[in-house]
Short mmCIF file of C-alpha atoms and ligand atoms in Angstrom, two decimals:
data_model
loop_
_atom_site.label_atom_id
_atom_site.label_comp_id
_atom_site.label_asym_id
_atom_site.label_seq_id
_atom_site.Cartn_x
_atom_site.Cartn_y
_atom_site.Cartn_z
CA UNK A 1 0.00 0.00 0.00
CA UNK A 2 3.17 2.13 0.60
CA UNK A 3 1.53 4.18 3.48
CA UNK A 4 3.44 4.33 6.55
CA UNK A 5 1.56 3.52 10.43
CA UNK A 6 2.25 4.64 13.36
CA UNK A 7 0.55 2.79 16.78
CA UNK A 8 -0.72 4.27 19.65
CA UNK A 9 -1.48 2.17 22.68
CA UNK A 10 -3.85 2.75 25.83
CA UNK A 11 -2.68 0.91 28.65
CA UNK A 12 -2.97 3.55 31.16
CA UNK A 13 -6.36 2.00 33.05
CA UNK A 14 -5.53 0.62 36.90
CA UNK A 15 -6.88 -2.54 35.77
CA UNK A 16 -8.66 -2.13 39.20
CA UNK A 17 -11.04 -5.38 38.76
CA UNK A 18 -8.28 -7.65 38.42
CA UNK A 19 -7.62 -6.72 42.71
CA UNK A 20 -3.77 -7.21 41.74
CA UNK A 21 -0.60 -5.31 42.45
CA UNK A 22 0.59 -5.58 39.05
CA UNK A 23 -0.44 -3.07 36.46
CA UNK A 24 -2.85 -4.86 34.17
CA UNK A 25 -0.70 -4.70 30.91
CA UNK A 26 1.68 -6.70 32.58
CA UNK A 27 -0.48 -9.43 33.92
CA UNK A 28 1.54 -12.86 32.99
CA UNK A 29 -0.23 -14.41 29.60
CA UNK A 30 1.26 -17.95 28.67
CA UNK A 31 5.03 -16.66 29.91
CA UNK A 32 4.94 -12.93 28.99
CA UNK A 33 3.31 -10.04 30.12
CA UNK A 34 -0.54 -9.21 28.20
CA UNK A 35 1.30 -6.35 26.77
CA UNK A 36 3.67 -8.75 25.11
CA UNK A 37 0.95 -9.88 23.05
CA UNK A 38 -0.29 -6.22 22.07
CA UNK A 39 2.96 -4.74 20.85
CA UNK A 40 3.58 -7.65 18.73
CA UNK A 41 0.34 -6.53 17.33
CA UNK A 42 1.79 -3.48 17.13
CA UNK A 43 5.11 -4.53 15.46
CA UNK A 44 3.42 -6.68 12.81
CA UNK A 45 2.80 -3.11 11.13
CA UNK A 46 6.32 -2.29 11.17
CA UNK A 47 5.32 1.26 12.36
CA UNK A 48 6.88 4.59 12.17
CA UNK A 49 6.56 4.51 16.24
CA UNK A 50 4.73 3.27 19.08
CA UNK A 51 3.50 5.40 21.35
CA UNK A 52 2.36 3.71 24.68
CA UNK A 53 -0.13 5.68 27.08
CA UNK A 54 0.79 4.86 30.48
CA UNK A 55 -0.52 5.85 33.94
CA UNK A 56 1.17 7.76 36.90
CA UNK A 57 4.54 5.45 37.89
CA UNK A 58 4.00 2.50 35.54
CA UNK A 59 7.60 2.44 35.38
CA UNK A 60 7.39 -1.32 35.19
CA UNK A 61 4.98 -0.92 31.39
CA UNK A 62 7.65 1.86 30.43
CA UNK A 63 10.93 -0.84 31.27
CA UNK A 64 9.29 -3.83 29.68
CA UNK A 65 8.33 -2.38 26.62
CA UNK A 66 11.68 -0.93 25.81
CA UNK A 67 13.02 -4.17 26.75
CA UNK A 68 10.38 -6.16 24.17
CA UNK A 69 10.58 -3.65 21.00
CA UNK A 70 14.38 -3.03 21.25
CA UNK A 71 15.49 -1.51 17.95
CA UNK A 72 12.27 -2.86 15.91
CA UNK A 73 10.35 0.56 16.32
CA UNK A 74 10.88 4.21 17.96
CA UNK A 75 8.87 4.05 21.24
CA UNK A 76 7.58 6.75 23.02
CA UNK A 77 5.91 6.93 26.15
CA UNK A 78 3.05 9.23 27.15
CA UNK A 79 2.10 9.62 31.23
CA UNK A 80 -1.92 10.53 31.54
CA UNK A 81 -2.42 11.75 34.44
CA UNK A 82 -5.23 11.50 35.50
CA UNK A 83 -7.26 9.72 33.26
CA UNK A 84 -10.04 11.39 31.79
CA UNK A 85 -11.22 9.01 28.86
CA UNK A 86 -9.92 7.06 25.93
CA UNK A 87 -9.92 10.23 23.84
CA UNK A 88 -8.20 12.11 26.33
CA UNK A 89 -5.48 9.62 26.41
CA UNK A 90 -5.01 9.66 22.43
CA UNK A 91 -4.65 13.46 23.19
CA UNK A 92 -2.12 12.87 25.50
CA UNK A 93 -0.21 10.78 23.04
CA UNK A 94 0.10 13.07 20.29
CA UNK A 95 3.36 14.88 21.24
CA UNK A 96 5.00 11.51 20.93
CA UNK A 97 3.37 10.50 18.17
CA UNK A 98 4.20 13.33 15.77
CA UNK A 99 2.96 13.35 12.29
CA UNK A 100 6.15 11.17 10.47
CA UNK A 101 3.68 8.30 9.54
CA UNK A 102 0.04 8.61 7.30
CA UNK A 103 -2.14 6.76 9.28
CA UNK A 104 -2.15 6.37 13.41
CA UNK A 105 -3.71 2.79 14.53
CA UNK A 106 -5.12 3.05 18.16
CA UNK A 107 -5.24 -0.54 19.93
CA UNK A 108 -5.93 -0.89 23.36
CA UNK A 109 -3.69 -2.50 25.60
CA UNK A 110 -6.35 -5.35 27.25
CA UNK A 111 -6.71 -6.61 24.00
CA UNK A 112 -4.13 -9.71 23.14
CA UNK A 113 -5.97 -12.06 21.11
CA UNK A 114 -6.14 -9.02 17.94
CA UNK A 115 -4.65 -10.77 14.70
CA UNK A 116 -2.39 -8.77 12.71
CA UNK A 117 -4.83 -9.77 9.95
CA UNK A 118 -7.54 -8.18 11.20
CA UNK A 119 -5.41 -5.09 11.46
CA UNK A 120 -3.99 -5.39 8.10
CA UNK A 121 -7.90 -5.21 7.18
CA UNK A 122 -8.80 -2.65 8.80
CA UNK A 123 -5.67 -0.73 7.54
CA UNK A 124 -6.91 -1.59 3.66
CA UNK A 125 -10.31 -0.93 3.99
CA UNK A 126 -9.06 2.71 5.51
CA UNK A 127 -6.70 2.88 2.45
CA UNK A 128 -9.40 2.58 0.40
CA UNK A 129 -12.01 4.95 2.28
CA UNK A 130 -10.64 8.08 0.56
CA UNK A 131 -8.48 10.90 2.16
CA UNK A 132 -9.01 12.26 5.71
CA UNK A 133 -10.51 8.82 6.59
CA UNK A 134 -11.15 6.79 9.84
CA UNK A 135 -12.27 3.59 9.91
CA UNK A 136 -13.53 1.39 13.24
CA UNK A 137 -13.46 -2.06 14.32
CA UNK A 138 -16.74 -3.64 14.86
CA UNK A 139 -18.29 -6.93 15.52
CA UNK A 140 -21.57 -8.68 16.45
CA UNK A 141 -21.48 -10.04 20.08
CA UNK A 142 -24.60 -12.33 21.25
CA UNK A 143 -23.95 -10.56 24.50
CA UNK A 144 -23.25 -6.53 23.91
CA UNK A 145 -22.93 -5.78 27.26
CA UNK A 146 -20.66 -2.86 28.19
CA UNK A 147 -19.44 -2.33 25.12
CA UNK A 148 -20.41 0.76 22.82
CA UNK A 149 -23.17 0.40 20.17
CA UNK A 150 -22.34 1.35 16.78
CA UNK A 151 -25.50 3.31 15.48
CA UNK A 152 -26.13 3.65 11.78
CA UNK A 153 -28.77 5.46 9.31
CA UNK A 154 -30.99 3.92 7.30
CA UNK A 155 -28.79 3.58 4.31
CA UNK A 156 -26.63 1.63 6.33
CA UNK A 157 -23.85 4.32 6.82
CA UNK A 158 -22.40 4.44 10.34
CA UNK A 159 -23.26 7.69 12.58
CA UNK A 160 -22.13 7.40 15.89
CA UNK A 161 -21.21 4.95 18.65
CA UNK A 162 -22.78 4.80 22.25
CA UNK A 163 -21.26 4.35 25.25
CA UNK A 164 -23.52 1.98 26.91
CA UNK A 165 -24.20 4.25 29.99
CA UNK A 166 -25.56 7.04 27.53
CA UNK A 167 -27.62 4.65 25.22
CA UNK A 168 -31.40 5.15 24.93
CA UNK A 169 -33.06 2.33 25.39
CA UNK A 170 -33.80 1.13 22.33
CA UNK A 171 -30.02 1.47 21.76
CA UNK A 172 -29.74 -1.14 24.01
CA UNK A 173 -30.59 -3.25 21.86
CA UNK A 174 -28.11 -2.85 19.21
CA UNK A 175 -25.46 -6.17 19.26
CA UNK A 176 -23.33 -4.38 16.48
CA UNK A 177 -20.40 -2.88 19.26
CA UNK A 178 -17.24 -0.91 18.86
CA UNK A 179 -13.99 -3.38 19.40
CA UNK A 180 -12.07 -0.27 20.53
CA UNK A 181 -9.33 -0.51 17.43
CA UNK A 182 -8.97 2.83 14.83
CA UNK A 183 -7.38 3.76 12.18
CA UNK A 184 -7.03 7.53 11.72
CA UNK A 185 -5.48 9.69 8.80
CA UNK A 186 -3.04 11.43 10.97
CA UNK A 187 -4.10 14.73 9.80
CA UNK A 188 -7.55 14.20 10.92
CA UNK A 189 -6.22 12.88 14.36
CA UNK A 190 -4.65 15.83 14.94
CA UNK A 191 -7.40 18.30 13.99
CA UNK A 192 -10.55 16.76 15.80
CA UNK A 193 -9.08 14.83 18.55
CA UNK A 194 -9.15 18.18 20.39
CA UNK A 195 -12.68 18.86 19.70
CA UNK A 196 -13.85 16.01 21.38
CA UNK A 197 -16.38 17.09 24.55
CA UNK A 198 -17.40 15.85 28.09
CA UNK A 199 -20.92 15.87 27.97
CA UNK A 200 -21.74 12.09 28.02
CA UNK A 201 -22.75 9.82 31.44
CA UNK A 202 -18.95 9.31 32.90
CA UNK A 203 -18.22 13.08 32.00
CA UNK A 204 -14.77 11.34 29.82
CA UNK A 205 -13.70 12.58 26.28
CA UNK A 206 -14.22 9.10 24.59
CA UNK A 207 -12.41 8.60 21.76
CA UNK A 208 -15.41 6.79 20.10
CA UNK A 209 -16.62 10.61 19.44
CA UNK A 210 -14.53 10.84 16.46
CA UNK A 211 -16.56 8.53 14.54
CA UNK A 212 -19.48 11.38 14.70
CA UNK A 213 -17.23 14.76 13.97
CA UNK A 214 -15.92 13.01 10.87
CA UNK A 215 -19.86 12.06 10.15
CA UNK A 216 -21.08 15.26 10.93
CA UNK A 217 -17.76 16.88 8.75
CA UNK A 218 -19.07 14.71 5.89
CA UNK A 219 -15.54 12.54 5.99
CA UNK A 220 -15.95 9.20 5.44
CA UNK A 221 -15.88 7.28 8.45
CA UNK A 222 -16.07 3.41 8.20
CA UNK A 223 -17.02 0.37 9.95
CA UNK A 224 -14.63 -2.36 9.01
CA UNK A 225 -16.68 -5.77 10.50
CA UNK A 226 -14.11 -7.87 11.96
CA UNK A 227 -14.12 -12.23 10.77
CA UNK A 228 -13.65 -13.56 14.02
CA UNK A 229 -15.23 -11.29 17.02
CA UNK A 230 -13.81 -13.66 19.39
CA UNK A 231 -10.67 -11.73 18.72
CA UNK A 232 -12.02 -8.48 20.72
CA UNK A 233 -12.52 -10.34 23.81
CA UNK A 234 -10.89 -7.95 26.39
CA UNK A 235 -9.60 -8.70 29.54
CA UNK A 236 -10.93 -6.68 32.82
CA UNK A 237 -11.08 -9.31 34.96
CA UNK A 238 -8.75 -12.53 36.11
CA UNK A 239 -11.62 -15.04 35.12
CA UNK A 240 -11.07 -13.03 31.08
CA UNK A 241 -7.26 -13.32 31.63
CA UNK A 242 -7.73 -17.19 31.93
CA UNK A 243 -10.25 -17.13 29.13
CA UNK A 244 -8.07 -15.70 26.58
CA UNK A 245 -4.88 -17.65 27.70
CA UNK A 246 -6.81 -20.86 26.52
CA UNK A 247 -7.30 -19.58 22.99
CA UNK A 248 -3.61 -18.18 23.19
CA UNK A 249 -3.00 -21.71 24.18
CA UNK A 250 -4.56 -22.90 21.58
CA UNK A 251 -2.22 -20.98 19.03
CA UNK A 252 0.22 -21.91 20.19
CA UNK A 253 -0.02 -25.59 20.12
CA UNK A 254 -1.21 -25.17 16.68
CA UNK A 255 1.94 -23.81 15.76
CA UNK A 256 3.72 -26.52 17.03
CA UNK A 257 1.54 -28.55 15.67
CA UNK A 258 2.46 -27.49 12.23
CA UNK A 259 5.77 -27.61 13.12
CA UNK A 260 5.61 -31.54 13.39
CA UNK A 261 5.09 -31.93 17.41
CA UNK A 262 2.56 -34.18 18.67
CA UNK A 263 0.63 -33.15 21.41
CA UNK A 264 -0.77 -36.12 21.84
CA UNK A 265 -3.68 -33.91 24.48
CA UNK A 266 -3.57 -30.18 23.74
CA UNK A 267 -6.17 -29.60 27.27
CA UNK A 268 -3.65 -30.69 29.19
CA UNK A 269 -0.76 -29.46 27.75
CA UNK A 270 0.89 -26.02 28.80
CA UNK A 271 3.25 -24.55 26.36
CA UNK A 272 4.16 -20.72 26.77
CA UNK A 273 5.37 -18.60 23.82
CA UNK A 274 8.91 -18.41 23.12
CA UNK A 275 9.36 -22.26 23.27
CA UNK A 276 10.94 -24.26 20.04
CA UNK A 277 9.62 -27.90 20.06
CA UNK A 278 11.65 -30.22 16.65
CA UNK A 279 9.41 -32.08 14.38
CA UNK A 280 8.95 -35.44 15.45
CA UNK A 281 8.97 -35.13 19.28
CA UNK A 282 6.13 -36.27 21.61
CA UNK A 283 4.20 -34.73 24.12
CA UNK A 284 2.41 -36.61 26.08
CA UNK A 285 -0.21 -35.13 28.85
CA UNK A 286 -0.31 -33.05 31.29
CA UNK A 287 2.96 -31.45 31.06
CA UNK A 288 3.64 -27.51 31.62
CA UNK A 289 6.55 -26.66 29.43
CA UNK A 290 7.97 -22.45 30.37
CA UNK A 291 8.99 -20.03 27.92
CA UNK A 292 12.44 -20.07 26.62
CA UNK A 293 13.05 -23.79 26.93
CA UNK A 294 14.43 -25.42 23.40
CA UNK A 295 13.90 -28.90 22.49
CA UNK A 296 15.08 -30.88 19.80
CA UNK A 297 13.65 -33.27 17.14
CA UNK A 298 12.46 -36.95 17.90
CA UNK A 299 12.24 -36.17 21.96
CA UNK A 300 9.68 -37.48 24.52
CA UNK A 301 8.65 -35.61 26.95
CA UNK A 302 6.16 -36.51 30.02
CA UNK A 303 3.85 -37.42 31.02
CA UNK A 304 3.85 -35.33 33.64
CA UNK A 305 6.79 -33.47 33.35
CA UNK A 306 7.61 -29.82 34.07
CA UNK A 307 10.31 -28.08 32.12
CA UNK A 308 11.20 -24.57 33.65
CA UNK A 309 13.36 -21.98 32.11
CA UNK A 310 16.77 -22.45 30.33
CA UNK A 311 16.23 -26.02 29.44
CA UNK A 312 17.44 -27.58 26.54
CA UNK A 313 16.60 -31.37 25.42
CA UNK A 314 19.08 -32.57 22.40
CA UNK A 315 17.55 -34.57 19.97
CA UNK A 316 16.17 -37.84 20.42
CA UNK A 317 15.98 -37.59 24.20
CA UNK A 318 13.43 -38.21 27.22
CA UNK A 319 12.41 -36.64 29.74
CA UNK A 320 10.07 -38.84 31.02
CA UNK A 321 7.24 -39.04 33.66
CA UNK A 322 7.08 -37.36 36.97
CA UNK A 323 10.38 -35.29 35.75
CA UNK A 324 11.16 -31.86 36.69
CA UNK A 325 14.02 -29.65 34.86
CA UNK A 326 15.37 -25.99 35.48
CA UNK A 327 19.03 -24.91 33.63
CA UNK A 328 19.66 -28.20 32.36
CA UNK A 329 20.86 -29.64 29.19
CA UNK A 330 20.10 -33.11 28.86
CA UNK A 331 22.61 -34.36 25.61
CA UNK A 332 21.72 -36.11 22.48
CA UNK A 333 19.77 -39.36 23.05
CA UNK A 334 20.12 -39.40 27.15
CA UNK A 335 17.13 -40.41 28.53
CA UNK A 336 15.62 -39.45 32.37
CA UNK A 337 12.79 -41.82 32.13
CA UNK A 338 11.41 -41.21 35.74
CA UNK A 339 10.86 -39.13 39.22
CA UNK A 340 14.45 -36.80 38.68
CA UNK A 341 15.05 -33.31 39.48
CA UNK A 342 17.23 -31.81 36.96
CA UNK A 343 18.63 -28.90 38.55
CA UNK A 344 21.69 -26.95 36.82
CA UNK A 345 22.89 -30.40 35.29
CA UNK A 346 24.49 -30.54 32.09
CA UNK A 347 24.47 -33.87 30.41
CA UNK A 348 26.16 -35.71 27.57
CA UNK A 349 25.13 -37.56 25.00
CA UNK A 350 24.04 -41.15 25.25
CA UNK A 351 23.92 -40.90 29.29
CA UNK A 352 20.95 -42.82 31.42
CA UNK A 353 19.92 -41.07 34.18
CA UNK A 354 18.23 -43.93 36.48
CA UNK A 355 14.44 -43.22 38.31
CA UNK A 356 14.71 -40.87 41.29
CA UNK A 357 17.68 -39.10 40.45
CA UNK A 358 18.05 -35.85 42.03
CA UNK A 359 20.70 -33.23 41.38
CA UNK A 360 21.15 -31.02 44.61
CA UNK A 361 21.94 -28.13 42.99
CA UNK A 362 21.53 -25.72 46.12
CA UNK A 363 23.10 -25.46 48.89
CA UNK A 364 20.93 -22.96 50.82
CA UNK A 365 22.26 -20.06 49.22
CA UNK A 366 23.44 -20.53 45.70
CA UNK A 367 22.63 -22.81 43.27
CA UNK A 368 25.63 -24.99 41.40
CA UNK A 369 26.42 -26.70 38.82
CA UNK A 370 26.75 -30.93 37.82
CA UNK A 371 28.57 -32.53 34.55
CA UNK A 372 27.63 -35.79 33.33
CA UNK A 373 29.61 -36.87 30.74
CA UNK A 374 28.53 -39.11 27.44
CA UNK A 375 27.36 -42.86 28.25
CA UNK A 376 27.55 -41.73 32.23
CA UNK A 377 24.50 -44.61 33.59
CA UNK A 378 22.90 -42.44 37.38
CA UNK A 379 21.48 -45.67 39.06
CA UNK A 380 18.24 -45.33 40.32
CA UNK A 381 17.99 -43.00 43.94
CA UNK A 382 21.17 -41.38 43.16
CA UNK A 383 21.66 -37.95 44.96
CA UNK A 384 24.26 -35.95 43.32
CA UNK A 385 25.83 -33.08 45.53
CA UNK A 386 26.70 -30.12 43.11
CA UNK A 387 29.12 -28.60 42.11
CA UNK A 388 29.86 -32.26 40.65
CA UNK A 389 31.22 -33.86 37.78
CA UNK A 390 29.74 -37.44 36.85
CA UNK A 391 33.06 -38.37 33.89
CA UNK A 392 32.30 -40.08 30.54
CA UNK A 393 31.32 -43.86 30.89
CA UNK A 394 30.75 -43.61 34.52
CA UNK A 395 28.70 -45.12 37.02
CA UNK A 396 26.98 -44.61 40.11
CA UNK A 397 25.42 -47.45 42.45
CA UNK A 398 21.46 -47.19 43.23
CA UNK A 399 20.96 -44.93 46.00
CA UNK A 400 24.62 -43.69 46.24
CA UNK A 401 25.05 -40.29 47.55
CA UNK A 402 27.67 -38.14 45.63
CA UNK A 403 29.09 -35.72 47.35
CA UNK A 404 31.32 -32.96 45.70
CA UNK A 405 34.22 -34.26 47.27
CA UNK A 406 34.29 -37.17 45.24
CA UNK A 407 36.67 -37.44 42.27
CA UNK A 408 35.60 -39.71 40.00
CA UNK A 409 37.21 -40.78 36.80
CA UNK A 410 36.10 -41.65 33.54
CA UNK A 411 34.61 -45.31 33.18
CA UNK A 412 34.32 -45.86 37.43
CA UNK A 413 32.04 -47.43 39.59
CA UNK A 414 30.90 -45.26 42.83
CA UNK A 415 28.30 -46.70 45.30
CA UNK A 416 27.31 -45.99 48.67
CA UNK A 417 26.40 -43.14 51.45
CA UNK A 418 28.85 -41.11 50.83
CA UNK A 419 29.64 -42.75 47.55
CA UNK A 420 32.66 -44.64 47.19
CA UNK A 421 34.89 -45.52 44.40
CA UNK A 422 33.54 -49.28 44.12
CA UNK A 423 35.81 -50.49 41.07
CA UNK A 424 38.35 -49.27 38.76
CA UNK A 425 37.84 -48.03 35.12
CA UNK A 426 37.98 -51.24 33.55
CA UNK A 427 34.00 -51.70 33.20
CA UNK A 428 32.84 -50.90 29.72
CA UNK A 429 30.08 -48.05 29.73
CA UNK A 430 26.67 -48.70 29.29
CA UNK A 431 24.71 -46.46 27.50
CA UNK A 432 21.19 -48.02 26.86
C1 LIG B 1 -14.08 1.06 25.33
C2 LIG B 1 -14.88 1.84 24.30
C3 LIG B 1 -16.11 1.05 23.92
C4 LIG B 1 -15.69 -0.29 23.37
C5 LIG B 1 -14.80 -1.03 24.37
C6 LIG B 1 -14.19 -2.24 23.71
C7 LIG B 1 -14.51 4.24 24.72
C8 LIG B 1 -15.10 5.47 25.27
N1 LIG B 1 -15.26 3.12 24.85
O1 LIG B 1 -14.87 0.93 26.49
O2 LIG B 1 -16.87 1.75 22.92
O3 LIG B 1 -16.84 -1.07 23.09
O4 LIG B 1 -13.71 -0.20 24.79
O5 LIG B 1 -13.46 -3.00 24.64
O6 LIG B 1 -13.42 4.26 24.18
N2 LIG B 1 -7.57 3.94 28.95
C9 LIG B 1 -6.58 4.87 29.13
N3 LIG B 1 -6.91 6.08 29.66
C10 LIG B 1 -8.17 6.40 30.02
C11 LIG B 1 -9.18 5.43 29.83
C12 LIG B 1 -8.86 4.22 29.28
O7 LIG B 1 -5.42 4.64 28.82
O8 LIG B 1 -8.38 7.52 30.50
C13 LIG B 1 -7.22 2.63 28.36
C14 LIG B 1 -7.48 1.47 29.30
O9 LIG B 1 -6.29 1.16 30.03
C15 LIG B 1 -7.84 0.35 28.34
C16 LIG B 1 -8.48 1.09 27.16
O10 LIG B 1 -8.06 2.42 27.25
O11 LIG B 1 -6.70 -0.35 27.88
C17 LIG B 1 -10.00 0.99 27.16
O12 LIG B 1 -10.50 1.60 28.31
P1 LIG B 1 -11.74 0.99 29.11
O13 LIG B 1 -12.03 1.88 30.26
O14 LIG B 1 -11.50 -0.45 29.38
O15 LIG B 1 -12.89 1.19 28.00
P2 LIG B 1 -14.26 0.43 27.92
O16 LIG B 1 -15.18 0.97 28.96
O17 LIG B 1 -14.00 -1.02 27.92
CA1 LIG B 2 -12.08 -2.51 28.45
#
């Protein structure tokens, strides 16, 4: 289309019906913050800038989003204080947004299931309404509830949209409502987005107001109906944040999915974004796997297993049932089949890592780390004191307790409480 976007974001609300201390925007959503979800929204435009609106000390919003958007956009940040309305918050973002870009998109920032193809359709359908355009997300909800109505004539044409607190009560009735997503010509932003007025139920300057000055100016001003309304769900409450993390869930196992992972139960499955799965590997129910963690092709992985951050599984390996894993590599084709703790362990390739295992990586005030080396076989009940190093092709007895004054060599047998050096290096490794 060759016109250039900039993004301006609301996310200056308290978020005072989710009863938490953390700003709303930031609220966790399958291992990021909800805002997470919105600027990548954002950033599928490839905009000019993002402007964020945020409220009094949302320092946190302000850090995360620089850290999230790095060099992919110029941010800028807007304080409202205090808030007085969605359109007074788009006036409060103007400074910051400048006029460098055509057309300003305004999302808000309780909104993380928006596609980028609904946006890219709105943004067309705008391209196409003529100059000094705005155009509106709307959708039919069974349930209109609280959101504003989206009045039109009898031709059709769109007019206005109601706040529900200042609808008549046949307005009521409408179930056409405003998602709360724009797209302005910037020019226009700038020249009515002062005009707007107070005079409605919650005495606010909405931002839904603009839709009738451009009406009323004889601009066209268009309702662009959105495919899936599902997508303008927002997110007030903690029972809505767990409602849209299932159909984020959902994504995202469909992406694996695609990818070549079996899930072989996607209900009970917890991936988070940011996780890379190979084709080929299995997972099998009820396993929560955090963001960040990278496994390979051909791996299985559960039941029942919980992989925290900075985990890595080579290809072809297993992480079996009742396992838990945080900092740990487990090598190509090494298998932890049952009941281990994984704690800051890096291990080989080819290494068995017997049921009950548990690497004691902390010692009540900082956490350390164990080597295992390729073909290493962990019998069953082994404790391994870290810092530790388990050598290439060697062994421990079941439930031998290895301290990390133990200094074992490649290929040797250690058994007992404290573990012991049992036999020599003559034993040939086992690896299966
Ligand atoms: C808004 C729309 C409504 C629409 C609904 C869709 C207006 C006036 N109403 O209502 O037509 O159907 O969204 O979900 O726009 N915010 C600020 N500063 C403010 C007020 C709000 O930054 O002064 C931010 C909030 O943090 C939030 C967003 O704007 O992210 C929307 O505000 P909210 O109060 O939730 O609007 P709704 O009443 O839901
Ligand atoms: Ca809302």
């Amino acid at each position: 289309m060759g016109r250039s976007t900039s993004v301006v974001i609301l996310a200056a609300g308290k978020g005072t019906r989710m009863r938490s201390a953390t700003p709303k925007v930031l609220q966790p959503l399958c291992g990021r913050p909800m805002l997470g979800w919105v600027l990548d929204q954002a950033l599928a435009l490839d905009p000019v800038r993002i402007v964020v609106v945020i409220g009094h000390g949302s320092e946190k919003v302000e850090a995360y989003t620089r850290e999230h958007v790095g060099d992919r956009s110029r941010v800028e940040f807007a304080v409202q204080e205090p808030q007085r309305g969605t359109g007074h918050a788009v006036q409060c973002a103007l400074p910051g947004l400048g006029d460098d870009a055509d057309t300003a998109v305004v999302l808000y920032g309780d909104m993380p299931l928006l596609r980028p193809e609904s946006l890219e359709l709105l943004l067309s359908q705008h391209a196409d309404a003529g100059p000094r355009a705005m155009a509106i997300m709307v959708g039919e909800f069974e349930d209109p509830t609280a959101y504003g109505r989206i009045v039109r004539a009898e031709d059709g044409s769109v007019q206005e949209t109601v706040e529900e607190r200042d609808c008549s009560e046949e307005q009521r009735w409408i179930t056409e409502v405003n998602l709360g997503i724009y797209a302005f010509d910037m020019g226009l932003l700038h020249e009515n987005i002062g005009k707007l007025q107070d005079d409605n139920a919650q005495g606010e300057l909405y931002l839904t107001d603009m839709l009738g000055l451009s009406v009323q100016a004889g601009l066209p001003a268009i309702a662009v109906e959105i495919d899936d309304v599902g997508e303008g769900q927002g997110v007030n409450t903690l029972a809505q944040l767990a409602e849209v993390r299932w159909d984020l869930q959902a994504r995202i196992h469909e992406m694996h999915m695609a990818n070549g992972v079996r899930i072989e139960d996607p209900l009970t499955t917890y991936i988070d974004h940011g996780v890379t799965i190979g084709a080929g590997t299995l997972i099998q129910p009820c396993c929560v796997i955090r963001g960040g963690v990278t496994i390979g092709e051909g791996c299985e992985v559960g039941p029942f297993a919980h992989l925290r951050t900075g985990v890595v599984l080579e290809n072809a390996s297993v992480l079996g049932n009742f396992c838990e894993a945080k900092n740990s590599t487990l090598g190509e084709g090494s298998k932890a089949k049952h009941l281990t703790y994984l704690g800051n362990a890096i291990v080989g390739k080819k290494a068995n890592i017997g049921a009950g295992t548990v690497f004691a990586n902390y010692d009540g005030k900082h956490k350390h780390e164990t080597q295992v080396g390729d073909g290493a076989f962990i019998g069953s009940g082994t404790v391994i004191v870290a810092p530790n190093t388990i050598p290439a092709g060697s062994t421990t007895g079941a439930g031998a307790v290895v301290t990390s004054s133990a200094d074992i060599q490649p290929g040797e047998v250690w058994a007992g409480l404290p573990a012991r050096r049992l036999r020599g290096a003559d034993k040939k490794p086992s690896t299966d």
